[in-house]
Coordinates of C-alpha atoms in Angstrom, one line a residue:
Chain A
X43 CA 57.9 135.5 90.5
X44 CA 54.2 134.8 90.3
X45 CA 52.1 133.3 93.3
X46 CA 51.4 129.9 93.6
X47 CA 48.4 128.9 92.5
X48 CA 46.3 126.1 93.8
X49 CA 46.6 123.4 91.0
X50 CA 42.8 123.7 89.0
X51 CA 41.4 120.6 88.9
X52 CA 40.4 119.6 85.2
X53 CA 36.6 120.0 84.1
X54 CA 36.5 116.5 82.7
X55 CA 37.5 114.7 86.0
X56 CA 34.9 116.3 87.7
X57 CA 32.6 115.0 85.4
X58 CA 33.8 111.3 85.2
X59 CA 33.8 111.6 88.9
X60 CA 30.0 113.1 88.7
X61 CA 29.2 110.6 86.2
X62 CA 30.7 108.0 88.7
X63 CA 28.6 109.3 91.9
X64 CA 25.9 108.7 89.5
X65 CA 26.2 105.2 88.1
X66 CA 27.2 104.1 92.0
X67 CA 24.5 105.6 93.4
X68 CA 21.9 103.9 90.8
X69 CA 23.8 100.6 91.4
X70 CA 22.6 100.4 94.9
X71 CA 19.3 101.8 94.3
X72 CA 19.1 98.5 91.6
X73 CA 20.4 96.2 94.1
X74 CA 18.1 98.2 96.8
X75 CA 15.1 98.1 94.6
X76 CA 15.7 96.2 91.4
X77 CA 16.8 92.6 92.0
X78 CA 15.9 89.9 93.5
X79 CA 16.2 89.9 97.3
X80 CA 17.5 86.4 97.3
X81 CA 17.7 83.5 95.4
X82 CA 17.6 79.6 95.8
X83 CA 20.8 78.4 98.1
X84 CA 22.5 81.2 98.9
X85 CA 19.8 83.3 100.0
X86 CA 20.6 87.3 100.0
X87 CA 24.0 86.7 100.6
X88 CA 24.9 86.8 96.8
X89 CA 23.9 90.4 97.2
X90 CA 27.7 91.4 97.7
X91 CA 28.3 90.1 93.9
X92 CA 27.2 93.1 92.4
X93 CA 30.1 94.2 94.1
X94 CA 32.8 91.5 94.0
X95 CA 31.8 91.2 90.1
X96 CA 32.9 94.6 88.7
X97 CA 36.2 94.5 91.4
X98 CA 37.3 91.0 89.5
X99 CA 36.6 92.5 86.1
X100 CA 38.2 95.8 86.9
X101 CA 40.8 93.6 88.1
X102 CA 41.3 91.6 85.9
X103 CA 41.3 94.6 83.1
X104 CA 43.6 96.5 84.9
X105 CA 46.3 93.6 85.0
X106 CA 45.9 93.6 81.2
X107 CA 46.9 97.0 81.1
X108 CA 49.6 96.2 83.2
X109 CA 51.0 93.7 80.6
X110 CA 50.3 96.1 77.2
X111 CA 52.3 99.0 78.9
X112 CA 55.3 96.6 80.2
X113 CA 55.8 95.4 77.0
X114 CA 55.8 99.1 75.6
X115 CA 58.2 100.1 77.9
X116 CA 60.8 97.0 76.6
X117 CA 60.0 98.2 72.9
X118 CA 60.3 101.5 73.5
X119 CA 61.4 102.4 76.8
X120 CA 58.8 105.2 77.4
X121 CA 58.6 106.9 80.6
X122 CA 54.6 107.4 80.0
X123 CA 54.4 103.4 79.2
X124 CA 55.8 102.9 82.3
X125 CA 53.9 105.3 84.1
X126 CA 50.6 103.7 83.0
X127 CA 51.7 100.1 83.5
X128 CA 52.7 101.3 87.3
X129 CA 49.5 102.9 88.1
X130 CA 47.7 100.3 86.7
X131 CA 49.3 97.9 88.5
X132 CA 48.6 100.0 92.0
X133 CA 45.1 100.3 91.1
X134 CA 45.0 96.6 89.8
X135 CA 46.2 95.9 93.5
X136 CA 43.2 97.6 95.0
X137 CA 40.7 95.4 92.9
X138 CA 42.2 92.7 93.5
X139 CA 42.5 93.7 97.4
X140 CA 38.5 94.8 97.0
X141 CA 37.7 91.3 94.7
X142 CA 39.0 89.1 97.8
X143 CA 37.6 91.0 100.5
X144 CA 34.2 90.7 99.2
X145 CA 34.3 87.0 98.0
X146 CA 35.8 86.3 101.8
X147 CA 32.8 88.1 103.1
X148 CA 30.5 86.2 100.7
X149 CA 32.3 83.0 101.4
X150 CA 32.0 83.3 105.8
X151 CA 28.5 83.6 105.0
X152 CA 27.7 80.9 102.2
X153 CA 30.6 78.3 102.8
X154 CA 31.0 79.2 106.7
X155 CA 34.4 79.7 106.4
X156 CA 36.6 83.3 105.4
X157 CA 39.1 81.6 103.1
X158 CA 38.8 78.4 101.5
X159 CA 42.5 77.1 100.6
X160 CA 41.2 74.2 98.0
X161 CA 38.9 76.9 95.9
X162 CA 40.2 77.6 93.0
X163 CA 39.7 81.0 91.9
X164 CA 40.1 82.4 95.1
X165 CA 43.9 81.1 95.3
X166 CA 44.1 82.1 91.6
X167 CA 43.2 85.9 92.8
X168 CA 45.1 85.2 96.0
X169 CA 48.2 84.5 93.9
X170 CA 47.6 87.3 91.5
X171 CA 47.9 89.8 94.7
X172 CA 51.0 88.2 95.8
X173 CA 53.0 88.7 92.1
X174 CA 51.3 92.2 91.7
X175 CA 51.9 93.3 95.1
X176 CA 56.0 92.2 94.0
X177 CA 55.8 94.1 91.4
X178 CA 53.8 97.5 92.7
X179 CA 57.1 97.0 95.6
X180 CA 59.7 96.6 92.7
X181 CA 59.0 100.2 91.9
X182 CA 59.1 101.3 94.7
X183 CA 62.9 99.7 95.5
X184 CA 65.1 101.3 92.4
X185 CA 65.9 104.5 92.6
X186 CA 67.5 104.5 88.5
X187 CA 64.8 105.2 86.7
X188 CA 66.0 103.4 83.7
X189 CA 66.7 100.3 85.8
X190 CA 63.1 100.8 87.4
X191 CA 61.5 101.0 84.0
X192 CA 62.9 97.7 82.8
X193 CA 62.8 95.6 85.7
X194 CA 59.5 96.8 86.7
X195 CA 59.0 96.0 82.6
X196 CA 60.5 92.2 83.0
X197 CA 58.7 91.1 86.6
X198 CA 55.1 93.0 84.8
X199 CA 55.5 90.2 82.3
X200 CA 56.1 87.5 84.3
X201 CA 53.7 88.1 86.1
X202 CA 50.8 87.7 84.1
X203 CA 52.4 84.7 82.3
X204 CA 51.9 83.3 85.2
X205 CA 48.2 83.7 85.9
X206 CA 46.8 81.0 83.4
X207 CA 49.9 78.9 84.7
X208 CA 48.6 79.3 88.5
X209 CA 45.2 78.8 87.0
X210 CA 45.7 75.5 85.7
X211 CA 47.7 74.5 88.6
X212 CA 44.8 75.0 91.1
X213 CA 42.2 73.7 89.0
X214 CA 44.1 71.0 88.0
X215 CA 45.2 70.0 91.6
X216 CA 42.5 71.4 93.9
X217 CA 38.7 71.8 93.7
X218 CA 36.7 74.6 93.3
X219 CA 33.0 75.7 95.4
X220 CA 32.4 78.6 93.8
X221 CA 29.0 79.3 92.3
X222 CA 29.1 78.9 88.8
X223 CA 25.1 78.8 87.3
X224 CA 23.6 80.4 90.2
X225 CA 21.7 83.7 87.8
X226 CA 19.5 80.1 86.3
X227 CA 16.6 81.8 87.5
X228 CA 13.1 83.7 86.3
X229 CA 15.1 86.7 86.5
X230 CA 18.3 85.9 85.0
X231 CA 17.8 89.1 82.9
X232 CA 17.4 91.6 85.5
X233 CA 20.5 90.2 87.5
X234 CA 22.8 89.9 84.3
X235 CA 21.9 94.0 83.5
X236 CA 22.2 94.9 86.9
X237 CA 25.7 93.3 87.4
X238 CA 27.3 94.3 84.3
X239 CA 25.9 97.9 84.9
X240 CA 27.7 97.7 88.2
X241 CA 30.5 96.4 85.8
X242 CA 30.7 100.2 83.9
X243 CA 30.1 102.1 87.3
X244 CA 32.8 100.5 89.3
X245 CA 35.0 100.1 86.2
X246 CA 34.3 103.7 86.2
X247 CA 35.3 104.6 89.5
X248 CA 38.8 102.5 88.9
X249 CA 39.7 104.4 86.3
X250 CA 38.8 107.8 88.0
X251 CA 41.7 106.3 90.4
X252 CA 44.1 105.6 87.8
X253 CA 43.3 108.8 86.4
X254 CA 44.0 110.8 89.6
X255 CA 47.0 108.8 90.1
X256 CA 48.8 109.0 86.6
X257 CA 48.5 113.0 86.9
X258 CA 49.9 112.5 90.4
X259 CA 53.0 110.2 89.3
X260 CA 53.4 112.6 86.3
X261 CA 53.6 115.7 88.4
X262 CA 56.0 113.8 91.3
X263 CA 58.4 112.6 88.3
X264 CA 58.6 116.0 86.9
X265 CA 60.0 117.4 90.2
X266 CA 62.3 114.8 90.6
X267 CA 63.7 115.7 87.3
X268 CA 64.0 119.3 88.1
X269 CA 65.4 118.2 91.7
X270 CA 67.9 116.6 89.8
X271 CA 68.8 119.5 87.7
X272 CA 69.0 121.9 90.6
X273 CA 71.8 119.4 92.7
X274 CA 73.7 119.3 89.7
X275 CA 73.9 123.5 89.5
X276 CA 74.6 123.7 93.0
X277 CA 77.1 121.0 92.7
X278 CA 78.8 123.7 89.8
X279 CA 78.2 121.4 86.8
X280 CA 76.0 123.1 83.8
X281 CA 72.4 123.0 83.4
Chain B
X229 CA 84.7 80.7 69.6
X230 CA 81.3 79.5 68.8
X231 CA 78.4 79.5 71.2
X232 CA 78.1 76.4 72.4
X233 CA 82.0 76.3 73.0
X234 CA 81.8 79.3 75.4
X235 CA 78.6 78.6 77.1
X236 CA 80.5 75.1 78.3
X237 CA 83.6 76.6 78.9
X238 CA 81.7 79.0 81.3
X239 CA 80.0 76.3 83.1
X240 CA 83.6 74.7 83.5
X241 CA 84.6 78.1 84.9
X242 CA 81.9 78.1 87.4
X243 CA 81.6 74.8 88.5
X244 CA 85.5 74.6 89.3
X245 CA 85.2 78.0 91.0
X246 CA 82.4 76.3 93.2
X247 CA 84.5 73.2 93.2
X248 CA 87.4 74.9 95.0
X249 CA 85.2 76.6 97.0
X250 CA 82.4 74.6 98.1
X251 CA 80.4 77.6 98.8
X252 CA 77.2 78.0 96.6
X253 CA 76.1 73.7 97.4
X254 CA 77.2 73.7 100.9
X255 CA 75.0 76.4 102.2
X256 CA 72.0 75.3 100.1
X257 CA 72.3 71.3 101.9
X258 CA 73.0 72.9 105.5
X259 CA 70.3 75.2 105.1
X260 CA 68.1 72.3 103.7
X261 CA 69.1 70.3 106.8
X262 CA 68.2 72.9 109.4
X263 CA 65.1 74.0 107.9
X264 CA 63.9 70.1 108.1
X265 CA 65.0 69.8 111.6
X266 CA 62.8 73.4 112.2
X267 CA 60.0 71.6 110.7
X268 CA 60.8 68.2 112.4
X269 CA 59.8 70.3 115.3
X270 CA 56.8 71.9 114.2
X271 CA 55.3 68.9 113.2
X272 CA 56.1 65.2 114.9
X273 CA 57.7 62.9 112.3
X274 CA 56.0 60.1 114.1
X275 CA 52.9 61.5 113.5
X276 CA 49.9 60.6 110.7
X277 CA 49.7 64.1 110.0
X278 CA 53.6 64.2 109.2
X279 CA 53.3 61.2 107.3
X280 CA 50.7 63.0 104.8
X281 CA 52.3 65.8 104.9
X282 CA 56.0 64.4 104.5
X283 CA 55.7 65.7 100.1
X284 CA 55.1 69.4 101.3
X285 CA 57.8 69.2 103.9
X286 CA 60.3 67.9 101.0
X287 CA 58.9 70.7 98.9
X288 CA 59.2 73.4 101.0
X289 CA 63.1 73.1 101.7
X290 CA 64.0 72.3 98.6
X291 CA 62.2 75.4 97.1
X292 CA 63.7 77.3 100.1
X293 CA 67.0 76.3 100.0
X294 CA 67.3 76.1 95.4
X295 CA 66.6 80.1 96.3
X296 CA 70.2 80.7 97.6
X297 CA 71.7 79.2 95.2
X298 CA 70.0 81.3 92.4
X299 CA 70.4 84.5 94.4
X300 CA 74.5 83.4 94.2
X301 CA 74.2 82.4 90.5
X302 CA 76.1 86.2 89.7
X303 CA 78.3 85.7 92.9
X304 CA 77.8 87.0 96.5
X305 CA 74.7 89.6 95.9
X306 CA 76.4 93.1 96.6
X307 CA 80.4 91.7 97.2
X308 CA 80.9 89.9 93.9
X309 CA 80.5 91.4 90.3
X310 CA 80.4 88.6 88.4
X311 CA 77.9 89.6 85.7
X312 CA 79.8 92.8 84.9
X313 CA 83.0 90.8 84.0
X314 CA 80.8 88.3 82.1
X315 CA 79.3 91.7 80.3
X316 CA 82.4 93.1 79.9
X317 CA 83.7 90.1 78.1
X318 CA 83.3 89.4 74.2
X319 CA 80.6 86.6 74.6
X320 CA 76.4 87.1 73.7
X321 CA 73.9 87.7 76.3
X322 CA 72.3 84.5 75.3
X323 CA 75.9 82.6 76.3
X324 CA 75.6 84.8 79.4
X325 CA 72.2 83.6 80.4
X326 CA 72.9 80.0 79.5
X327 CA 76.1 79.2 81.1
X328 CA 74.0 80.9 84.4
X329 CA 71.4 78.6 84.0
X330 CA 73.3 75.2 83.4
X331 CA 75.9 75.7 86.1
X332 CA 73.4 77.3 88.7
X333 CA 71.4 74.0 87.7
X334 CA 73.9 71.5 88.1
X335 CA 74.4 73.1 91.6
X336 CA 70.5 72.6 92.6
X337 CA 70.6 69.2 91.3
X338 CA 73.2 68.2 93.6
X339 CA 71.6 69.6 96.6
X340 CA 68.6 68.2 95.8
X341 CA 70.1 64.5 95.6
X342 CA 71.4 65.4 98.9
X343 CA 68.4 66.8 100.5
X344 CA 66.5 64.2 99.2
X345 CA 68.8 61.2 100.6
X346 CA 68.9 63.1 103.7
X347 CA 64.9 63.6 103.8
X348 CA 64.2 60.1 103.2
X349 CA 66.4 58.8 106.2
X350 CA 65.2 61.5 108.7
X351 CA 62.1 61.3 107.7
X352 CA 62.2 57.5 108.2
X353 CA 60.6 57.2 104.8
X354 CA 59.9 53.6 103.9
X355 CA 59.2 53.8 99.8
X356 CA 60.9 51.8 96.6
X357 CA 63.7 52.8 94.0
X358 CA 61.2 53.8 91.9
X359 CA 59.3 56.7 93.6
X360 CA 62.7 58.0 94.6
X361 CA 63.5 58.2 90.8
X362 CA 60.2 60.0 90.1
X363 CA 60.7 62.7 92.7
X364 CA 64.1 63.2 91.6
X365 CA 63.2 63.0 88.1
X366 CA 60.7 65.8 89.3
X367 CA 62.9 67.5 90.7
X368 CA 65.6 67.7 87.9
X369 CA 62.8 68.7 85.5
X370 CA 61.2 71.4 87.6
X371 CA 64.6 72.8 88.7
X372 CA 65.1 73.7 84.9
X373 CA 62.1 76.1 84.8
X374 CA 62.8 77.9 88.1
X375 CA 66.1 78.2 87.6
X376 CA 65.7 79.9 84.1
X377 CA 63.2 82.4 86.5
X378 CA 66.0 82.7 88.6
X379 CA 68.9 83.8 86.5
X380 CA 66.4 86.7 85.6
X381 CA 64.8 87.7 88.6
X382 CA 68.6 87.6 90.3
X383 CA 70.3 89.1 87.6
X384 CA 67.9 92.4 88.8
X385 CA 67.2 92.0 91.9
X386 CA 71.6 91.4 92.8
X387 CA 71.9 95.2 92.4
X388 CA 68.9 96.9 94.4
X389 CA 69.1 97.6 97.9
X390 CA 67.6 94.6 100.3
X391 CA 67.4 92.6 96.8
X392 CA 67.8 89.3 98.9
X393 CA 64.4 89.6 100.0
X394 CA 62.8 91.1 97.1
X395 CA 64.3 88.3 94.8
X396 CA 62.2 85.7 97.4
X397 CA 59.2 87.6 97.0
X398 CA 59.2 88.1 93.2
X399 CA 59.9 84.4 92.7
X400 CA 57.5 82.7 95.3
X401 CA 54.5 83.5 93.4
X402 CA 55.8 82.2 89.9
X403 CA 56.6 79.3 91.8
X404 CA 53.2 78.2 93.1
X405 CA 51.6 76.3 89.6
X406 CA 55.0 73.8 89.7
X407 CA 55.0 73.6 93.7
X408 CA 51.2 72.7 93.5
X409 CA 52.0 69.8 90.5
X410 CA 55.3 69.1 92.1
X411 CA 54.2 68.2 95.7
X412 CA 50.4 66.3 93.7
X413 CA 53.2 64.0 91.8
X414 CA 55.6 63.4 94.9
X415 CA 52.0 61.9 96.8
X416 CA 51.7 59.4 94.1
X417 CA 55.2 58.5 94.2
X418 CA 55.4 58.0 97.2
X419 CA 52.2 56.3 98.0
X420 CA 53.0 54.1 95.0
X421 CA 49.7 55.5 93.0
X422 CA 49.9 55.8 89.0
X423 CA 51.6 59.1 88.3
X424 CA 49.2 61.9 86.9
X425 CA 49.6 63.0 83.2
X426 CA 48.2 66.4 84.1
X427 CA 51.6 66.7 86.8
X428 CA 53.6 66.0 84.3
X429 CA 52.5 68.4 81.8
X430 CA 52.3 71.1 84.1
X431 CA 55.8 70.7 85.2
X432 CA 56.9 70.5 81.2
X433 CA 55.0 73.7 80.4
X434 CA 56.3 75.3 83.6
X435 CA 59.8 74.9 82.2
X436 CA 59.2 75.6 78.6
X437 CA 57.1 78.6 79.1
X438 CA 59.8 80.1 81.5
X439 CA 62.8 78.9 79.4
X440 CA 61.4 81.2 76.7
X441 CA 60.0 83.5 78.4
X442 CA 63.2 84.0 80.7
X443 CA 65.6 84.0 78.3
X444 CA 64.0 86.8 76.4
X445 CA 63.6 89.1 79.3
X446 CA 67.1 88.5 80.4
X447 CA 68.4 90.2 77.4
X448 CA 66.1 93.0 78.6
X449 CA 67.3 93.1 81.9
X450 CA 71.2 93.6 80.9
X451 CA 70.5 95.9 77.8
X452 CA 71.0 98.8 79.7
X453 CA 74.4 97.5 80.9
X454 CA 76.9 100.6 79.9
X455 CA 80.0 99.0 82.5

C-alpha cells in the first residue's frame, strides 16, 4: 500500500492566489495613494466603496452562476453542474454577507444609521441573502443526492426570479438614499479605473474561493461515493 | 378522462376529504386568531401606532397562517403520503400540480374571509364595503401566486427532515415583492385613497410569473418519483 501523501497543491492556484495578493495589494496602495481622499458630501467615508463595489459585483456574478448551473442540472442532471451552482452559491453568500457589511459601515457613517429599512438596494441585497442563505441550507438538509440536485436545482431558480421581482417591489413601494452620481467630479476617471480594478482583484480573490471550494466538494463527494461502496461490501452485497 | 375532468374531480376529492374533516381551514383560522391576539399584545389596538400599522398586522397572519395550509396541501408532512398515491395514479403531473393548487386555494380563500371578518371586528376597524372588497380581492389574487410557490416548495420540502421549517424559510423570501404591494394596497383601502396601478401590477406579475415558473419546476421536482 503506498504512503499517504500530502495532497500537492496545483501550480496554477498558487499563481491565481499570487496574482490575487498582487492585484489586492495595489488596490489599497490606489486607494492609499491614488484617489481622491474625499469628495463633496460624503467626505472620505466613500473610501469603503472600493470595497463594497467589487463584493456587489462579485455578488451579483456569482448568483448568475448560480442560475446557469441550476438550470444545467434540470437539463442534464449533472453532478459537476450542481457542484458549481452550490459553491457558487456559498461563495455568492459571502459577497453578499461582505456587500452588506460594508454598505452598513458606509451607511452608520454617511446616513447615521447601520440599516436603513426604506433603502432600496440595501433590502434588495438584504433579501437576496435571505433566498440564498435557503438555498446554501437546502443542500445541506437532503441526504439523496439526486433529490438534493433537483431541489437545490428548483429553489436556485426561484430564487433569482425573484430578485428583479423584490427589486421592483422595494423601489416601487419604498425610497432609496443611496448615492447614485456621486464619481461627478474632476477625477471621475481615476475613481471609475480604480474601482473597476478593485472589481478584477476582488472578483479574483472570489473565484480563488470558489476554486478551492469546488476541489474541496469534489474530493468530499468522491469519498462519500466510495463510503458508500465499502457499507454495501460489508453489508455482503457485490461491489 | 380528459384533463380538466380529473383536475376537478381531484379538487372534489380534496375539498370533501377537508370537508369531513375540517382539519387543513380550522387550524389556519385558530392559528390566525391567536397570532392576532399575540400581536394585540405587542402592540395596543387603541393605539395611533396600531392604527397605522393595522395593514401589516392583517398581513402578517394571513401570510403566517396561508403557510400551514400549503405545507398540508400533500397531507400531514411526514404521516400522510398523498402525493405518492396521486403519482402512482394514471393522471399527468400537470393534473397533479393543478388540482394542489386550486383545492389548496380554495382552502386559503376561506380562511382569509374569516381572518379578515375576524380582523376587522377585533381590530375595531371602522372602513366601507368597498375597501373590504379590495383587500379581499387582494387577497384572492395574491393567494394564487403564493400558493402556486407553495405546491412546489411543499411538494420538496414534505420529505426532508425538519422540512416544516425549511419550507417557511424557502418561501418567506419569495414572498416579500407581493407582501410589500399587498400591505401598500391594503393602506389605500383602507384609508379610502385611490388604489395604486403599480400594486396592482405587481401583484398580477407576482402570480403569473410564479404560475409559470411553478408549474414548470414542479414537474422537476416529482421527475425523479420511481414509487
Amino acid at each position: 500500500m503506498p504512503d499517504a501523501k500530502k495532497p500537492k497543491i496545483p501550480i496554477t492556484f498558487l499563481l491565481h492566489a499570487g496574482a490575487t495578493l498582487i492585484m489586492i495589494s495595489l488596490l489599497n496602495w490606489m486607494i492609499a495613494n491614488y484617489v481622491p481622499f474625499s469628495i463633496d458630501k460624503i467626505q472620505q467615508s466613500y473610501l469603503i466603496f472600493y470595497y463594497h463595489f467589487p463584493a456587489a459585483i462579485s455578488c451579483s456574478i456569482f448568483f448568475l452562476m448560480v442560475l446557469i448551473g441550476s438550470i444545467q442540472v434540470l437539463r442534464t442532471g449533472s453532478p459537476a453542474w450542481d457542484r458549481r451552482a452550490r459553491v457558487a452559491g456559498q461563495v455568492g453568500l459571502v459577497a453578499c454577507t461582505a456587500t452588506l457589511a460594508t454598505g452598513s459601515t458606509w451607511a452608520s457613517a454617511a446616513w447615521n444609521t447601520w440599516w436603513d429599512w426604506s433603502d432600496a438596494r440595501l433590502m434588495t441585497a438584504a433579501i437576496m441573502w435571505l433566498t440564498y442563505a435557503g438555498y446554501v441550507l437546502l443542500h445541506d438538509q437532503i441526504d439523496d443526492p439526486v433529490k438534493r440536485r433537483r431541489y437545490a436545482a428548483v429553489y436556485g431558480i426561484l430564487a433569482f426570479v425573484n430578485i428583479p421581482l423584490t427589486k421592483y417591489a422595494v423601489e416601487w413601494f419604498g425610497k432609496t438614499s443611496h448615492p447614485e452620481k456621486f464619481f461627478d467630479s474632476d477625477s471621475a476617471s481615476v475613481i471609475a479605473q480604480t474601482r473597476w480594478f478593485g472589481v478584477i482583484a476582488f472578483f479574483s480573490l472570489y473565484l480563488l474561493l470558489y476554486r478551492w471550494r469546488l476541489a474541496r466538494e469534489a474530493t468530499k463527494e468522491r469519498l462519500e461515493t466510495v463510503l458508500a461502496r465499502v457499507r454495501r461490501i460489508e453489508e455482503g452485497g457485490s461491489v | 378522462m380528459n384533463g380538466l375532468r380529473t383536475t376537478f374531480a381531484l379538487v372534489r376529492w380534496e375539498c370533501r376529504r377537508e370537508f369531513q374533516r375540517g382539519e387543513t381551514v380550522v387550524s389556519m383560522v385558530l392559528f390566525a386568531l391567536v397570532t392576532l391576539f399575540v400581536l394585540s399584545f405587542a402592540i395596543d389596538p387603541s393605539t395611533e401606532t396600531a392604527v397605522k400599522a393595522q395593514p401589516g398586522i392583517l398581513w402578517t397572519v394571513l401570510l403566517l397562517s396561508s403557510t400551514i395550509g400549503v405545507e398540508r396541501c400533500f397531507g400531514r408532512p411526514g404521516e400522510e403520503r398523498v402525493l405518492e398515491g396521486l403519482l402512482l395514479a394514471p393522471v399527468s403531473r400537470t393534473t397533479i400540480y393543478y388540482s394542489r393548487l386550486i383545492s389548496t386555494w380554495i382552502f386559503v380563500a376561506i380562511m382569509q374571509v374569516a381572518v379578515i371578518v375576524a380582523f376587522l371586528v377585533l381590530y375595531n376597524v371602522r372602513t366601507d364595503a368597498e375597501a373590504v372588497g379590495i383587500i379581499l380581492l387582494a387577497a384572492w389574487a395574491g393567494a394564487v401566486g403564493f400558493v402556486s410557490l407553495g405546491v412546489t416548495l411543499a411538494a420538496m420540502t414534505r420529505s426532508i427532515q425538519g422540512g416544516e421549517v425549511l419550507l417557511r424559510l424557502l418561501l418567506m423570501p419569495l414572498l416579500i415583492p407581493f407582501f410589500k404591494a399587498v400591505v401598500a394596497l391594503t393602506t389605500q383601502a383602507l384609508r379610502g385613497w385611490e388604489i395604486g396601478i403599480r400594486e396592482i401590477t405587481m401583484i398580477v406579475a407576482f402570480d403569473l410569473v410564479y404560475l409559470a415558473v411553478g408549474q414548470l419546476l414542479f414537474e422537476h421536482v416529482v421527475a425523479d418519483f420511481d414509487g
